[in-house]
JSON list of C-alpha atoms in Angstrom, two decimals:
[
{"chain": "K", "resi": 1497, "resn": "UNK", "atom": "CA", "xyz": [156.47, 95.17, -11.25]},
{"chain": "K", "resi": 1498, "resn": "UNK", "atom": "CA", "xyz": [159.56, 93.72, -11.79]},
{"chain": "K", "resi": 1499, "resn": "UNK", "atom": "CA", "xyz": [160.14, 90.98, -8.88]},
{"chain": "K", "resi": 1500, "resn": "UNK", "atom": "CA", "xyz": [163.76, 89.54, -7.72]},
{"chain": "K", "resi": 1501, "resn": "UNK", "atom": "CA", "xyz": [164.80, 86.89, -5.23]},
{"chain": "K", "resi": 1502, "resn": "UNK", "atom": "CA", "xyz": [167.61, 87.89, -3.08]},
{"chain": "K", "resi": 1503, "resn": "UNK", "atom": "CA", "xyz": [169.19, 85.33, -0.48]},
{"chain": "K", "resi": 1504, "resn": "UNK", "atom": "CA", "xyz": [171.58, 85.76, 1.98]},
{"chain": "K", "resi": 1505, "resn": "UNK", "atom": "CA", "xyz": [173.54, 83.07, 3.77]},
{"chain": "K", "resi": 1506, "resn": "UNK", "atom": "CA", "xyz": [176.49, 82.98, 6.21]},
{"chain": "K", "resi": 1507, "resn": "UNK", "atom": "CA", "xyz": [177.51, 83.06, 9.77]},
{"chain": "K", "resi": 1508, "resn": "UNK", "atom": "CA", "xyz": [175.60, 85.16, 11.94]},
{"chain": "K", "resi": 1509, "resn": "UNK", "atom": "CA", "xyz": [177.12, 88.88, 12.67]},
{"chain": "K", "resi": 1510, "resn": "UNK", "atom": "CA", "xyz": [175.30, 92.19, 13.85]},
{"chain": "K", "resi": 1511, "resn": "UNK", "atom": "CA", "xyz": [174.21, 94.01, 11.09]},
{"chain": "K", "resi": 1512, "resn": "UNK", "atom": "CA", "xyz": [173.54, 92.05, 8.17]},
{"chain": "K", "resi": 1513, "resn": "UNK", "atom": "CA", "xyz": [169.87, 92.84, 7.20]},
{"chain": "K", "resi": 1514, "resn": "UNK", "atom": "CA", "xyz": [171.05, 96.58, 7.80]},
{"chain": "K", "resi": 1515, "resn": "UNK", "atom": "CA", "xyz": [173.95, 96.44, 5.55]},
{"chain": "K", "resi": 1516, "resn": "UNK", "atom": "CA", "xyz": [171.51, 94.70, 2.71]},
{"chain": "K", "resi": 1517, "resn": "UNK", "atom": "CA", "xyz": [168.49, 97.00, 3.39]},
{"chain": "K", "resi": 1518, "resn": "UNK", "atom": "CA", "xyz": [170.70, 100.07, 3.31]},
{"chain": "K", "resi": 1519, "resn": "UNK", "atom": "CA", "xyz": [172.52, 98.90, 0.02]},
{"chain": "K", "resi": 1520, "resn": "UNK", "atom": "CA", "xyz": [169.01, 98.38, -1.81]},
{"chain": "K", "resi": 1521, "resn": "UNK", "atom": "CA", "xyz": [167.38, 101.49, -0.70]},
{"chain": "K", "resi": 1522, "resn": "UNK", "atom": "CA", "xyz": [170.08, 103.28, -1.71]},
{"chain": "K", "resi": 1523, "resn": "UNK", "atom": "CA", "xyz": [169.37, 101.82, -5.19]},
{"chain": "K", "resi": 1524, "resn": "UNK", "atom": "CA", "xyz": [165.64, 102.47, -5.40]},
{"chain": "K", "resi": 1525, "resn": "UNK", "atom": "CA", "xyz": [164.88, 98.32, -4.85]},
{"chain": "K", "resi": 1526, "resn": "UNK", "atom": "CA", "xyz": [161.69, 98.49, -2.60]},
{"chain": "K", "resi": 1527, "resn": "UNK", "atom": "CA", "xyz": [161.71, 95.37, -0.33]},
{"chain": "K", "resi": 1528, "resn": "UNK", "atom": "CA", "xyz": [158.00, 93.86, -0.69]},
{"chain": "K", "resi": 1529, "resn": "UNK", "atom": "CA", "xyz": [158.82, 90.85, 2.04]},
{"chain": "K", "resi": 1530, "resn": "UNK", "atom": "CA", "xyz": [161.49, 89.11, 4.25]},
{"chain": "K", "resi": 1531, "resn": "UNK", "atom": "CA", "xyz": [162.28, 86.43, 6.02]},
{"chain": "K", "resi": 1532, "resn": "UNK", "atom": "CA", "xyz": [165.15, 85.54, 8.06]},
{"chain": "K", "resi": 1533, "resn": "UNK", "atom": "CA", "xyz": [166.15, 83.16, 10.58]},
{"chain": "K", "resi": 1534, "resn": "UNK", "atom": "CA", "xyz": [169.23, 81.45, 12.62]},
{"chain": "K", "resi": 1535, "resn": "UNK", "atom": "CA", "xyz": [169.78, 78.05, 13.69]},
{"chain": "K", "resi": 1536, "resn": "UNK", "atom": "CA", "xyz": [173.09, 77.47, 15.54]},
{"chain": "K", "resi": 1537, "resn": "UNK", "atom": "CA", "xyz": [175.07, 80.63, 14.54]},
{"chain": "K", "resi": 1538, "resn": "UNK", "atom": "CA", "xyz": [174.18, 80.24, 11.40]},
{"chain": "K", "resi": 1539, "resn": "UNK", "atom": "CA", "xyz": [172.35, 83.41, 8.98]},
{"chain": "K", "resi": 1540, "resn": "UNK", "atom": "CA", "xyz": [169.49, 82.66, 6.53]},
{"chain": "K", "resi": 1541, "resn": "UNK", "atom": "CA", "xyz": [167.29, 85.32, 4.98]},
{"chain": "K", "resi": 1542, "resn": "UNK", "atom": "CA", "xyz": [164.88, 85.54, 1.88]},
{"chain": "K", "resi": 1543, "resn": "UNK", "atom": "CA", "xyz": [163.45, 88.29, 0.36]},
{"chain": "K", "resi": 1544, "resn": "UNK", "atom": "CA", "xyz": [161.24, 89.15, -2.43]},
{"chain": "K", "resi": 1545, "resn": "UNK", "atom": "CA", "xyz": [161.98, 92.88, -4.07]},
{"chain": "K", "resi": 1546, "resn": "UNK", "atom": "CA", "xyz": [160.76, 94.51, -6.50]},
{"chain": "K", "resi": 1547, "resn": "UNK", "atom": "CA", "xyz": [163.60, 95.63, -9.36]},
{"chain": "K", "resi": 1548, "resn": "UNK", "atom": "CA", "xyz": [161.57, 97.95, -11.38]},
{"chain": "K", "resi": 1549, "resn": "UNK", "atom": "CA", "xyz": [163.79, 101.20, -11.14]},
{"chain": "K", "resi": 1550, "resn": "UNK", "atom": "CA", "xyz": [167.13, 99.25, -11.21]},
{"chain": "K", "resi": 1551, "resn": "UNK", "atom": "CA", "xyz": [170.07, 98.00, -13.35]},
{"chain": "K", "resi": 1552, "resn": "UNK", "atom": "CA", "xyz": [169.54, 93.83, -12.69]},
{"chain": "K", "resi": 1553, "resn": "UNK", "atom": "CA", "xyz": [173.08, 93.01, -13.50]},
{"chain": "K", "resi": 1554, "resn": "UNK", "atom": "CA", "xyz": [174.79, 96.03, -11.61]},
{"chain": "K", "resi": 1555, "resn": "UNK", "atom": "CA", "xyz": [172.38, 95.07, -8.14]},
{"chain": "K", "resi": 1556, "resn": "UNK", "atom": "CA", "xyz": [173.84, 91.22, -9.06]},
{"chain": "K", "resi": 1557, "resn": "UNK", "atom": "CA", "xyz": [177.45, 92.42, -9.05]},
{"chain": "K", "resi": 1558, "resn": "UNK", "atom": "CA", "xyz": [177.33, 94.57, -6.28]},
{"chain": "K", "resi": 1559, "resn": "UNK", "atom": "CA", "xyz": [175.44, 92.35, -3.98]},
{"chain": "K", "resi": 1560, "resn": "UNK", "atom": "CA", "xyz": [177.85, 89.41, -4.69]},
{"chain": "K", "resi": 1561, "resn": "UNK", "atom": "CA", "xyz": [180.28, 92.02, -3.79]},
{"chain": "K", "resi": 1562, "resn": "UNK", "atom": "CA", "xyz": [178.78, 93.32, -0.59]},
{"chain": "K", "resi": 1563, "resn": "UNK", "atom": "CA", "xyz": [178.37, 89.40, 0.40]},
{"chain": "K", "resi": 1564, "resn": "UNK", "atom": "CA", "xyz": [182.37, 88.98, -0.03]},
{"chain": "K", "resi": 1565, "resn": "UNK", "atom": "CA", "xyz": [182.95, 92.04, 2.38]},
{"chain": "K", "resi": 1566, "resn": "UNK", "atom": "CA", "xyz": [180.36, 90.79, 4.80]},
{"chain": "K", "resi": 1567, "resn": "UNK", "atom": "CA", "xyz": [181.51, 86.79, 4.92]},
{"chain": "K", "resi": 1568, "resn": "UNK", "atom": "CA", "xyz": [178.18, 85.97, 2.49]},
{"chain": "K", "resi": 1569, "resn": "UNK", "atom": "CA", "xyz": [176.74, 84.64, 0.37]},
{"chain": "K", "resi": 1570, "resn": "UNK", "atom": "CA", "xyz": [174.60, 86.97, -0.88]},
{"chain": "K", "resi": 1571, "resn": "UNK", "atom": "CA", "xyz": [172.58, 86.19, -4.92]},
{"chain": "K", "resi": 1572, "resn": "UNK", "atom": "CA", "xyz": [169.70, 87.61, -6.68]},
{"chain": "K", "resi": 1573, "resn": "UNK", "atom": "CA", "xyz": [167.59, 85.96, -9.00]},
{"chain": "K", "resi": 1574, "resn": "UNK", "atom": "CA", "xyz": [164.53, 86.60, -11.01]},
{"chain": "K", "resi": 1575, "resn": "UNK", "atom": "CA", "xyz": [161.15, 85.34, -9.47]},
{"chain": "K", "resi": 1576, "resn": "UNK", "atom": "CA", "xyz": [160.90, 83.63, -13.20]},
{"chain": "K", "resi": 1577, "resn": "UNK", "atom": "CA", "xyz": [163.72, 81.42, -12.71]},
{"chain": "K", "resi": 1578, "resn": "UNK", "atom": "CA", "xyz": [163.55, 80.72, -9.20]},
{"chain": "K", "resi": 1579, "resn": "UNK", "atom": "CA", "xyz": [159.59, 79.93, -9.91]},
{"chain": "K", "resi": 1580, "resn": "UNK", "atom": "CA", "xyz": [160.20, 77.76, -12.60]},
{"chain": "K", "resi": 1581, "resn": "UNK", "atom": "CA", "xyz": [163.34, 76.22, -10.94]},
{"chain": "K", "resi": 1582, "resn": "UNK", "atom": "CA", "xyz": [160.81, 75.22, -7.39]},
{"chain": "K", "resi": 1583, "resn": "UNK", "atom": "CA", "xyz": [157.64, 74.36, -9.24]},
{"chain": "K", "resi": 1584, "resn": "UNK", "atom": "CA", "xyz": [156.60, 70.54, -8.20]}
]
């Protein structure tokens, strides 16, 4: 398995985790867990997917892409680097 961290962050507007689920099943990324929450208007999710079937740089593009539409941020990393950036 080939694991990714996507984040999404921005002002709060119908739609978003539909707009991001939709784009990634549409590109075979299987969503293994999520988390999202809002504090004062304010849009913050997390998930962990799994990259296996896809093209890493294309999903990176296209999701900083999607997040410019939308009024996002929206960035994917490997779980490598974001593991080894939050160790302690």
């Amino acid at each position: 398995m080939n694991k990714a961290i996507i984040t999404v962050v921005g002002q709060d507007t119908v739609g978003i985790i539909a707009r991001v689920c939709t784009y990634l099943s549409a590109h075979q990324v299987n969503v293994l867990d999520i988390s999202q929450t809002i504090i004062d208007g304010f849009f913050n999710m997390m998930m962990i997917v799994d990259v296996s079937l896809s093209d890493f740089d294309a999903l990176s593009a296209d999701l900083s892409a999607l997040g410019g539409e939308l009024g996002l941020q929206i960035r994917i990393q490997r779980s490598e680097i974001f593991d080894a950036m939050h160790r302690i």
